[in-house]
mmCIF file of C-alpha atoms and ligand atoms in Angstrom:
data_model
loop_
_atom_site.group_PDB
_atom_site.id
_atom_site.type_symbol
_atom_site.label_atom_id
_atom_site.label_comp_id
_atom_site.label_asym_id
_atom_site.label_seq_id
_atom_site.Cartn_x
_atom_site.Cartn_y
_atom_site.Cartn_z
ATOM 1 C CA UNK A 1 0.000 0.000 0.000
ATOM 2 C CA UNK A 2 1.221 3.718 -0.770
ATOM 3 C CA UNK A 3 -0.566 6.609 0.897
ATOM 4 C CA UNK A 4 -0.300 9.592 -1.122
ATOM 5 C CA UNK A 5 -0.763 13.156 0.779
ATOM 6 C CA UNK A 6 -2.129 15.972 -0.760
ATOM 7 C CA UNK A 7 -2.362 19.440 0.639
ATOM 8 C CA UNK A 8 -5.795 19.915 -0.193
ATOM 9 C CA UNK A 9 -9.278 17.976 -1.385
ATOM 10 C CA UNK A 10 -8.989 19.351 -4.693
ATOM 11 C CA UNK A 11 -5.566 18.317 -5.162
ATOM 12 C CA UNK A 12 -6.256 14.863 -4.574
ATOM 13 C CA UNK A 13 -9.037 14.548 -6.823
ATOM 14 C CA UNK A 14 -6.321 16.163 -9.340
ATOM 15 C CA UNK A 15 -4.346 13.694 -8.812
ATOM 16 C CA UNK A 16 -6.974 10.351 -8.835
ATOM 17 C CA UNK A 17 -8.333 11.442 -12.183
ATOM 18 C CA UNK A 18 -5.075 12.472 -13.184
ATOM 19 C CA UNK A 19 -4.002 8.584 -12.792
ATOM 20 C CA UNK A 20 -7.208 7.557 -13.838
ATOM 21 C CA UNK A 21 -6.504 9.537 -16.891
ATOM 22 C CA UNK A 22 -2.951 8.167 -17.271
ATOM 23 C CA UNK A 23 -4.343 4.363 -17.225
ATOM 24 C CA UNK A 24 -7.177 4.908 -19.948
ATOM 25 C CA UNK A 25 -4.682 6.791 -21.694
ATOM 26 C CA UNK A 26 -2.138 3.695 -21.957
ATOM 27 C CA UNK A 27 -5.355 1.146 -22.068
ATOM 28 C CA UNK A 28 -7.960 2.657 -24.156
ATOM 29 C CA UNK A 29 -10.197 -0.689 -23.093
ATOM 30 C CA UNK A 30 -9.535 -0.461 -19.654
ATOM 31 C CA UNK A 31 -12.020 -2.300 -17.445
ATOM 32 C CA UNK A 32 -12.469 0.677 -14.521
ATOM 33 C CA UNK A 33 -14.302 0.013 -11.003
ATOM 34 C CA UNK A 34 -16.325 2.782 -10.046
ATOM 35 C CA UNK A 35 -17.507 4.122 -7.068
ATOM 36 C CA UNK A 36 -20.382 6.660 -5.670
ATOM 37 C CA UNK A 37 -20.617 9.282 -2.672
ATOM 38 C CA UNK A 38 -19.730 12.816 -2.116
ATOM 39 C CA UNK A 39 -15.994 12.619 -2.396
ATOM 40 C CA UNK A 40 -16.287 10.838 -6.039
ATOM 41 C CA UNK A 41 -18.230 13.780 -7.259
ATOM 42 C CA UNK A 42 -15.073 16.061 -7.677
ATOM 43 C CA UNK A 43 -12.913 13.916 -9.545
ATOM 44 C CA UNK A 44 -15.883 12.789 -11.878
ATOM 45 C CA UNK A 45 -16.100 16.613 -12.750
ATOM 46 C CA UNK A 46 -11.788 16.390 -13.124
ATOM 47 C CA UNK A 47 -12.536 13.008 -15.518
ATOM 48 C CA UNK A 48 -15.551 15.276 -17.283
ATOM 49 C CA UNK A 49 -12.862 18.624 -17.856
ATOM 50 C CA UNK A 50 -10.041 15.966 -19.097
ATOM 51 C CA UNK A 51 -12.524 14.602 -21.519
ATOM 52 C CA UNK A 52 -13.721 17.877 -22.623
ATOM 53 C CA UNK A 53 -10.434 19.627 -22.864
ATOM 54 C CA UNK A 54 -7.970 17.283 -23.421
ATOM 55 C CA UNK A 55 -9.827 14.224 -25.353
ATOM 56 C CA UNK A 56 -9.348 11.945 -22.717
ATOM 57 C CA UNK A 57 -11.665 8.972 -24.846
ATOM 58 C CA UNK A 58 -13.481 6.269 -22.710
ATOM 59 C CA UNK A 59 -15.259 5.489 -26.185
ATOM 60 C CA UNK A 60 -13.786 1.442 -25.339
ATOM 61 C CA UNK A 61 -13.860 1.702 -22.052
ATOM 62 C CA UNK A 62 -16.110 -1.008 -19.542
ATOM 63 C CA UNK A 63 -17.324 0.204 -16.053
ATOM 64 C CA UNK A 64 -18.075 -1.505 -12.966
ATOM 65 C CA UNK A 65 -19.580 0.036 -10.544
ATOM 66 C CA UNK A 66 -19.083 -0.888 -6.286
ATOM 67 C CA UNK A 67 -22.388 -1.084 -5.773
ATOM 68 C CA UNK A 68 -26.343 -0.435 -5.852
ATOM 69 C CA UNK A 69 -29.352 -0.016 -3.605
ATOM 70 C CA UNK A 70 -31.880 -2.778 -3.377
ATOM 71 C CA UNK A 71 -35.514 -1.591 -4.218
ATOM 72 C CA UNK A 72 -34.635 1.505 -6.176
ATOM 73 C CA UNK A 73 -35.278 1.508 -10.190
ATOM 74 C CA UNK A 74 -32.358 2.838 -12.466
ATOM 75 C CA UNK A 75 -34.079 5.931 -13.291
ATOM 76 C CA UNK A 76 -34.819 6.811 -9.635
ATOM 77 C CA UNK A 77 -32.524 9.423 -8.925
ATOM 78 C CA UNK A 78 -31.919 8.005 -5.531
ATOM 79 C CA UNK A 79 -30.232 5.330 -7.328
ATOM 80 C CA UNK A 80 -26.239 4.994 -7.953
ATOM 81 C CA UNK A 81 -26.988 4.335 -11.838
ATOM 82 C CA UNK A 82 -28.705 7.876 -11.529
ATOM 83 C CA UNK A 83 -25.598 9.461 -9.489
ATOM 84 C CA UNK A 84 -23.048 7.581 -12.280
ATOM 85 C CA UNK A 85 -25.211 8.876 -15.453
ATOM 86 C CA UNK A 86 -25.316 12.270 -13.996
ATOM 87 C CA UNK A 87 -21.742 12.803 -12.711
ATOM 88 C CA UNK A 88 -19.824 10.566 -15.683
ATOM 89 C CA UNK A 89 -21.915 8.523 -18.425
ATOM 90 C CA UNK A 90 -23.822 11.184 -19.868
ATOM 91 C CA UNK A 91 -20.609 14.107 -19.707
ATOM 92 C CA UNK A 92 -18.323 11.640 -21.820
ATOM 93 C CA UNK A 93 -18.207 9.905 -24.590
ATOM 94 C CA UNK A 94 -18.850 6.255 -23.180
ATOM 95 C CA UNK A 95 -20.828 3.221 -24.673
ATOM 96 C CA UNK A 96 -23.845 3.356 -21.592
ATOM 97 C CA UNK A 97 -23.745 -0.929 -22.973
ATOM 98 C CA UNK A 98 -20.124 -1.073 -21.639
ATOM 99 C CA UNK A 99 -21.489 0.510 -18.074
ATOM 100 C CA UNK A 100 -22.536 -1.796 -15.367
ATOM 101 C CA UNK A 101 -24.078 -1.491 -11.782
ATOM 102 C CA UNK A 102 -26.031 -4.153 -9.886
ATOM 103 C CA UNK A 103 -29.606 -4.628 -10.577
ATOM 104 C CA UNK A 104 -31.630 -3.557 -7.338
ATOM 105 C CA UNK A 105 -34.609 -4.254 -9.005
ATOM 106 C CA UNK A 106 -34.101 -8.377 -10.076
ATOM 107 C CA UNK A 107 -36.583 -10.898 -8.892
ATOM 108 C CA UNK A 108 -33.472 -13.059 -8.041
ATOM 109 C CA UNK A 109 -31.504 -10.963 -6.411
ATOM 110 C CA UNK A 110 -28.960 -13.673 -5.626
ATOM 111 C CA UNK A 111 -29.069 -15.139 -9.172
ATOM 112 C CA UNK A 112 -28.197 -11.221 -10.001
ATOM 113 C CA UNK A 113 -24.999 -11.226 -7.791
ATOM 114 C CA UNK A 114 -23.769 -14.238 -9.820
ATOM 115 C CA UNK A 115 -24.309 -12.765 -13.069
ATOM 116 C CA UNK A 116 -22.440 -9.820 -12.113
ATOM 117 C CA UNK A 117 -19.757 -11.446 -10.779
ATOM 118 C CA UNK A 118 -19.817 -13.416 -14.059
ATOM 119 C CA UNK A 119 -19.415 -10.333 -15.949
ATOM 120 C CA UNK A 120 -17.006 -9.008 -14.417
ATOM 121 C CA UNK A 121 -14.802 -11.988 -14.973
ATOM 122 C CA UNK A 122 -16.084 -12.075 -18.835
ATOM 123 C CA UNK A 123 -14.454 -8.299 -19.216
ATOM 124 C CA UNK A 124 -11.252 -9.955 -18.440
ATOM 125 C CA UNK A 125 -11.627 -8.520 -14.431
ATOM 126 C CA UNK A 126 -11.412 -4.852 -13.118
ATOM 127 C CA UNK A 127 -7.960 -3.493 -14.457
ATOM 128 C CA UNK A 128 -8.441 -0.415 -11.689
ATOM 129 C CA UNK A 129 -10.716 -0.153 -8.637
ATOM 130 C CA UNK A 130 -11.807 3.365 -7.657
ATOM 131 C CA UNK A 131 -12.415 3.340 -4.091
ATOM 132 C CA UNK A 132 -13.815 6.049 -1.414
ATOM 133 C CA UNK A 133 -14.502 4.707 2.241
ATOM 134 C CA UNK A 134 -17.617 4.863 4.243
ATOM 135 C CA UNK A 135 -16.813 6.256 8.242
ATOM 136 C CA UNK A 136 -16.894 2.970 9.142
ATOM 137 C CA UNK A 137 -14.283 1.686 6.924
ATOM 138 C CA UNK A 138 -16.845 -0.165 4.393
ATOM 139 C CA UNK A 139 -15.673 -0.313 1.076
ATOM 140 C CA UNK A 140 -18.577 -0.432 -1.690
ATOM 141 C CA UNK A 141 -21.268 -1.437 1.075
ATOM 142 C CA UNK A 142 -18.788 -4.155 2.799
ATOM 143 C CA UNK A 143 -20.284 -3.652 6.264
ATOM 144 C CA UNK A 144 -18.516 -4.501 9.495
ATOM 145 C CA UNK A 145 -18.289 -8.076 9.427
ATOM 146 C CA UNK A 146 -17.959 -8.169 5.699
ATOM 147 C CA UNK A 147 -15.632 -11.645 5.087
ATOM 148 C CA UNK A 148 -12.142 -10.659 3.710
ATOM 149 C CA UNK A 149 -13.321 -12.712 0.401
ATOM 150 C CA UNK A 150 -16.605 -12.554 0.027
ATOM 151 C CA UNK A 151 -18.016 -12.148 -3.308
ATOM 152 C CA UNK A 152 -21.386 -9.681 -4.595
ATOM 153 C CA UNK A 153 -23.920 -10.208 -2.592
ATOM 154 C CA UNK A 154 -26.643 -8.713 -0.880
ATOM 155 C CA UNK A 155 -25.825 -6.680 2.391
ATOM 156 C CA UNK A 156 -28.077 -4.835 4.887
ATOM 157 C CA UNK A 157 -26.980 -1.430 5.748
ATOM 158 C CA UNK A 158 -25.096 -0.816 9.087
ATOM 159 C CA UNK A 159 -26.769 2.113 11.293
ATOM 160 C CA UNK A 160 -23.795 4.556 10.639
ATOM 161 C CA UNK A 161 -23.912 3.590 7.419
ATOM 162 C CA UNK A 162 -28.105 4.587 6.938
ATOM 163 C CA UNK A 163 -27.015 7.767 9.158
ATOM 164 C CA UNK A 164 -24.349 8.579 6.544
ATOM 165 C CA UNK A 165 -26.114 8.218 3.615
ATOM 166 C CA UNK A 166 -29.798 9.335 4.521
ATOM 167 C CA UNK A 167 -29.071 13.224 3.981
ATOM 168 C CA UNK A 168 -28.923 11.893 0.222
ATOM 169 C CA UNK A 169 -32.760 11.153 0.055
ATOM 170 C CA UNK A 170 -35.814 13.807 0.762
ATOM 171 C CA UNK A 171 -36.544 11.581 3.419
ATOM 172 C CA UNK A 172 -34.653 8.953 5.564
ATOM 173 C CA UNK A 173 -37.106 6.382 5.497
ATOM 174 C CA UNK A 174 -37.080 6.416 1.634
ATOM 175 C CA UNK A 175 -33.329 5.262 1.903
ATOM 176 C CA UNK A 176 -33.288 1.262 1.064
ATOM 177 C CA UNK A 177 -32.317 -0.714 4.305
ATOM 178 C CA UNK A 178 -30.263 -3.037 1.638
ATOM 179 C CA UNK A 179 -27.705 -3.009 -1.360
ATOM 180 C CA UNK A 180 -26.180 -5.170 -3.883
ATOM 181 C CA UNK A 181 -21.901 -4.933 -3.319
ATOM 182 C CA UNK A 182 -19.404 -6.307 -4.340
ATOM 183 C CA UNK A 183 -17.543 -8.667 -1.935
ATOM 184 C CA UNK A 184 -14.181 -7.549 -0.382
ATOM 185 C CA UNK A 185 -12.377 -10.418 -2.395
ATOM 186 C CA UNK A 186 -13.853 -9.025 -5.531
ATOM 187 C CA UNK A 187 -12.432 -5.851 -4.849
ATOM 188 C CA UNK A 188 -8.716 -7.537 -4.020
ATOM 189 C CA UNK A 189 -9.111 -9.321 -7.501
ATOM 190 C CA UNK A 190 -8.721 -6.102 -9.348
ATOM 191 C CA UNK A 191 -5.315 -5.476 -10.503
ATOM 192 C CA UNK A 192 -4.768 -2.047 -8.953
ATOM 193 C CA UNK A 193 -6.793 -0.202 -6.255
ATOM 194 C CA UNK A 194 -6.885 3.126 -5.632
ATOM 195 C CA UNK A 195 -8.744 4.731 -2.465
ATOM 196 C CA UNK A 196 -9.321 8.438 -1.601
ATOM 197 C CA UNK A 197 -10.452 10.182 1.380
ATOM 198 C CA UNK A 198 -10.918 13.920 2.254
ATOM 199 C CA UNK A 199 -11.246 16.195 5.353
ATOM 200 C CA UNK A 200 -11.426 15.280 9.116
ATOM 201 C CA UNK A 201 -14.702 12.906 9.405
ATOM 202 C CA UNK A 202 -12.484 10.698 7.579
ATOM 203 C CA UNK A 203 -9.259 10.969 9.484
ATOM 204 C CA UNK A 204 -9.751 8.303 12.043
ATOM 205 C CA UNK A 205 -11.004 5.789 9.882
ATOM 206 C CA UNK A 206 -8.114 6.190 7.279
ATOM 207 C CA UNK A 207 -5.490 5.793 10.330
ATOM 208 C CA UNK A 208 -7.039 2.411 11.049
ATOM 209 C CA UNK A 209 -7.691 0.968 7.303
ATOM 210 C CA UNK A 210 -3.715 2.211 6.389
ATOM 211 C CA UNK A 211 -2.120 1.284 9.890
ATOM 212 C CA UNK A 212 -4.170 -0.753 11.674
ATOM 213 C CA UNK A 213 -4.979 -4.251 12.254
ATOM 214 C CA UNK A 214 -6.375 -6.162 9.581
ATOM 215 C CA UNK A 215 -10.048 -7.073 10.471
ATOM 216 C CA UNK A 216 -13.294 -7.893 8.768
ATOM 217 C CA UNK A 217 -14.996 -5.071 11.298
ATOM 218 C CA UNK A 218 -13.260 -2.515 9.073
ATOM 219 C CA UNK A 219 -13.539 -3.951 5.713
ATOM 220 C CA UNK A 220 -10.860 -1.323 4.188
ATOM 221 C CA UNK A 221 -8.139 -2.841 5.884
ATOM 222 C CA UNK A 222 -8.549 -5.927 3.905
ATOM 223 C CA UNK A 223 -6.555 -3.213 1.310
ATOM 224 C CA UNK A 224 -3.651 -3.984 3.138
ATOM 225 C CA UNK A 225 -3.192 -6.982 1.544
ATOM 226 C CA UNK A 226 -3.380 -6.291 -1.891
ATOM 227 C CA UNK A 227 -0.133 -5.272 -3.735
ATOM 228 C CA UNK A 228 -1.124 -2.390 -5.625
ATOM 229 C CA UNK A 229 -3.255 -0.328 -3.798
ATOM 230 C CA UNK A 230 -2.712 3.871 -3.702
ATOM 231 C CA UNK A 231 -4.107 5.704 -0.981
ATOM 232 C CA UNK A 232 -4.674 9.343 -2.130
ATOM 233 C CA UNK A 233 -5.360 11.833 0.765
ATOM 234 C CA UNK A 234 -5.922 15.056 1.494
ATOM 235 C CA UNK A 235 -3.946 16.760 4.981
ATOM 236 C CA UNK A 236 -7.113 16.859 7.309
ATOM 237 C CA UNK A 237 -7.904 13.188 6.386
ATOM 238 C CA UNK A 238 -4.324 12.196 7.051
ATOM 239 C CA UNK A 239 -4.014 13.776 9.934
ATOM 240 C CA UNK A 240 -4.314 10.418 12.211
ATOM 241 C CA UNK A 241 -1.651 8.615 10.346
ATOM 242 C CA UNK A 242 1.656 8.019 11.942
ATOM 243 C CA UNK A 243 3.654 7.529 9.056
ATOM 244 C CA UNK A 244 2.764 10.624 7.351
ATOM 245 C CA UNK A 245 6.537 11.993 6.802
ATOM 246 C CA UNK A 246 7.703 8.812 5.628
ATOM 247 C CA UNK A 247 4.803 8.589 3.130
ATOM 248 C CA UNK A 248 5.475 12.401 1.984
ATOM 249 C CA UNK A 249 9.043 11.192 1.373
ATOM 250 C CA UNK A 250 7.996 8.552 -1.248
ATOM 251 C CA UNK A 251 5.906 10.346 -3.004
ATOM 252 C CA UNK A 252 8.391 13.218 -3.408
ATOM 253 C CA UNK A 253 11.239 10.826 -4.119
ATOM 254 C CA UNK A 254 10.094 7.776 -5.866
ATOM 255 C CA UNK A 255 10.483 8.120 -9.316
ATOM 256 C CA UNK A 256 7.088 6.236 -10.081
ATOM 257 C CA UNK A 257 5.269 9.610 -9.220
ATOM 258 C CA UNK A 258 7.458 12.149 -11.081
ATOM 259 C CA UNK A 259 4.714 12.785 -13.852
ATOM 260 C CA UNK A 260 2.388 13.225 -11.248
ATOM 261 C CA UNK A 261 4.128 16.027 -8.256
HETATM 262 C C1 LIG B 1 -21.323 5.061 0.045
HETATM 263 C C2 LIG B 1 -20.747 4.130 -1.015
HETATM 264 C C3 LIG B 1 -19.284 3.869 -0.749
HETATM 265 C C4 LIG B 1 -18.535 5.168 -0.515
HETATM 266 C C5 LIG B 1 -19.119 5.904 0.663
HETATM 267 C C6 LIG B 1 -18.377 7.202 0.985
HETATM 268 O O1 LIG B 1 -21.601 4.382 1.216
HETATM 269 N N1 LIG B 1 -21.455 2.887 -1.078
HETATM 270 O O2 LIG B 1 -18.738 3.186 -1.852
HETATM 271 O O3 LIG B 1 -17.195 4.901 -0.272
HETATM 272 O O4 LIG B 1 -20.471 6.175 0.328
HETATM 273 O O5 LIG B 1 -19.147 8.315 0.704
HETATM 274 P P1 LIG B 1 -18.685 9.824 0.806
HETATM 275 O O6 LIG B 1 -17.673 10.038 -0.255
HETATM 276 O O7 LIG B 1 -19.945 10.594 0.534
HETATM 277 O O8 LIG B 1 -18.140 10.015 2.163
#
C-alpha cells in the first residue's frame, strides 16, 4: 500500500483522475471500477474537464460500478446508476452498454450477484478499482463483518452507514435498508486499487484501514493486503496517520510519481 498526501481535497481529486486519466490513456479498453458518494463527485467533474479539454476517450472503455441499492429503479434518482449517469456517463463519450451497476430491481436478487460477478470476470476482471470509504471503513457497502473474500452479494446497511447516507434522500425512510456490493475479495481481484479520502470525518477511519490491524470489522483494511493499492489523501484526512513523513518522502522521491508532483 502507498498513501499519497495531498495538501488539499482538490488536489487529490487532481491527482486520482489524473491517474485515472494516465491508465485509460495507456489502455484505451480499460475495465475501470467505479464508485459513488460525495468525495467521487469532484474527480468525476476532473474526468468530465479531461474529456472535454484534453480528449481523454473512454469510447472502449467497460465500467463496474461498487455497488447499488436494493428496491430503487435505475431511473430513480436516488439510485447509484442515476448518481453515475449524472456525474460521468452522460458528460463523456462512453458506450452506456459497456457501463454496469447491480440490478436492485431483479426478482433473483442472488441469481443477479452471480451474473455480475460473471461479468465481471467475462471483461477480463477490473484493471483499476476506484475506491472512497464509508466512516466505518466499508468499502462499496462491505459492512462490518464483511468476510475478507466474500463475493457480490446482498448486504443490509449498518446504522452509521443509513445515518451517513440518509441526507442523500428527501426523506430517511425512503433510503433502502439493503444493497447489492461487491464482496471484499472481488475488490482484491482487481489489478490495482486506488482509495481516496478527504477532510477530518475521515481521518480516524483512514489511520485504522492504512495502519491498523487487519479485520473484517473494518472492511478497508482488507486493502492492506493487496499489492497495488494507492491511498490518495488530502492533509485533514491524514491527519491520524503516523507515518505521514515517511509517506510524503515517497511520493516526493520515488520516481514512479514524477509525472504526477
Ligand atoms: C457510500 C458508497 C461507498 C462510498 C461511501 C463514501 O456508502 N457505497 O462506496 O465509499 O459512500 O461516501 P462519501 O464520499 O460521501 O463520504
Amino acid at each position: 500500500m502507498e498513501v499519497i498526501i495531498r495538501p488539499t481535497a482538490d488536489a487529490a481529486a487532481d491527482l486520482v483522475a489524473r491517474i485515472i486519466a494516465k491508465e485509460l490513456r495507456g489502455n484505451p479498453n480499460l475495465v475501470l471500477g467505479l464508485a459513488t458518494g460525495r468525495t467521487m463527485e469532484s474527480v468525476y467533474a476532473r474526468l468530465v474537464r479531461l474529456h472535454r479539454e484534453e480528449q481523454l476517450d473512454f469510447s472502449l472503455c467497460r465500467t463496474f460500478n461498487l455497488d447499488e441499492y436494493v428496491g430503487l429503479p435505475a431511473g430513480d434518482r436516488y439510485s447509484y446508476r442515476h448518481y453515475m449517469n449524472q456525474h460521468l456517463f452522460m458528460q463523456v463519450n462512453i458506450d452506456l452498454r459497456n457501463t454496469h451497476l447491480p440490478d436492485g430491481m431483479a426478482d433473483n436478487l442472488d441469481f443477479e450477484c452471480a451474473r455480475y460477478e460473471e461479468q465481471i470476470s467475462r471483461c477480463g476482471g477490473i484493471d483499476l478499482q476506484l475506491l472512497g470509504i464509508g466512516r466505518a471503513g466499508h468499502l462499496g457497502f462491505n459492512e462490518p463483518l464483511s468476510a475478507l473474500r466474500s463475493r457480490t452479494r446482498v448486504k443490509a446497511l449498518a446504522p452509521l452507514t443509513r445515518a451517513q447516507n440518509a441526507p442523500y434522500f428527501d426523506s430517511p425512510d425512503q433510503m433502502p435498508l439493503r444493497a447489492i456490493t461487491m464482496g471484499v475479495g472481488t475488490i482484491l481481484d482487481a489489478r490495482r486499487c486506488l482509495l481516496m479520502a478527504t477532510d477530518t470525518e475521515k481521518a480516524d477511519i483512514v489511520a485504522k484501514a492504512v495502519e491498523g490491524p487487519i479485520t473484517a470489522m473494518i472492511s478497508a483494511t482488507a486493502l492492506q493486503l493487496h499489492a497495488r493499492c494507492n491511498v490518495v489523501v488530502d492533509e485533514l484526512a491524514a491527519s491520524d496517520l503516523l507515518g505521514s513523513d515517511y509517506y510524503r518522502w515517497i511520493f516526493e522521491n520515488e520516481p514512479e510519481w514524477d509525472a504526477f508532483r
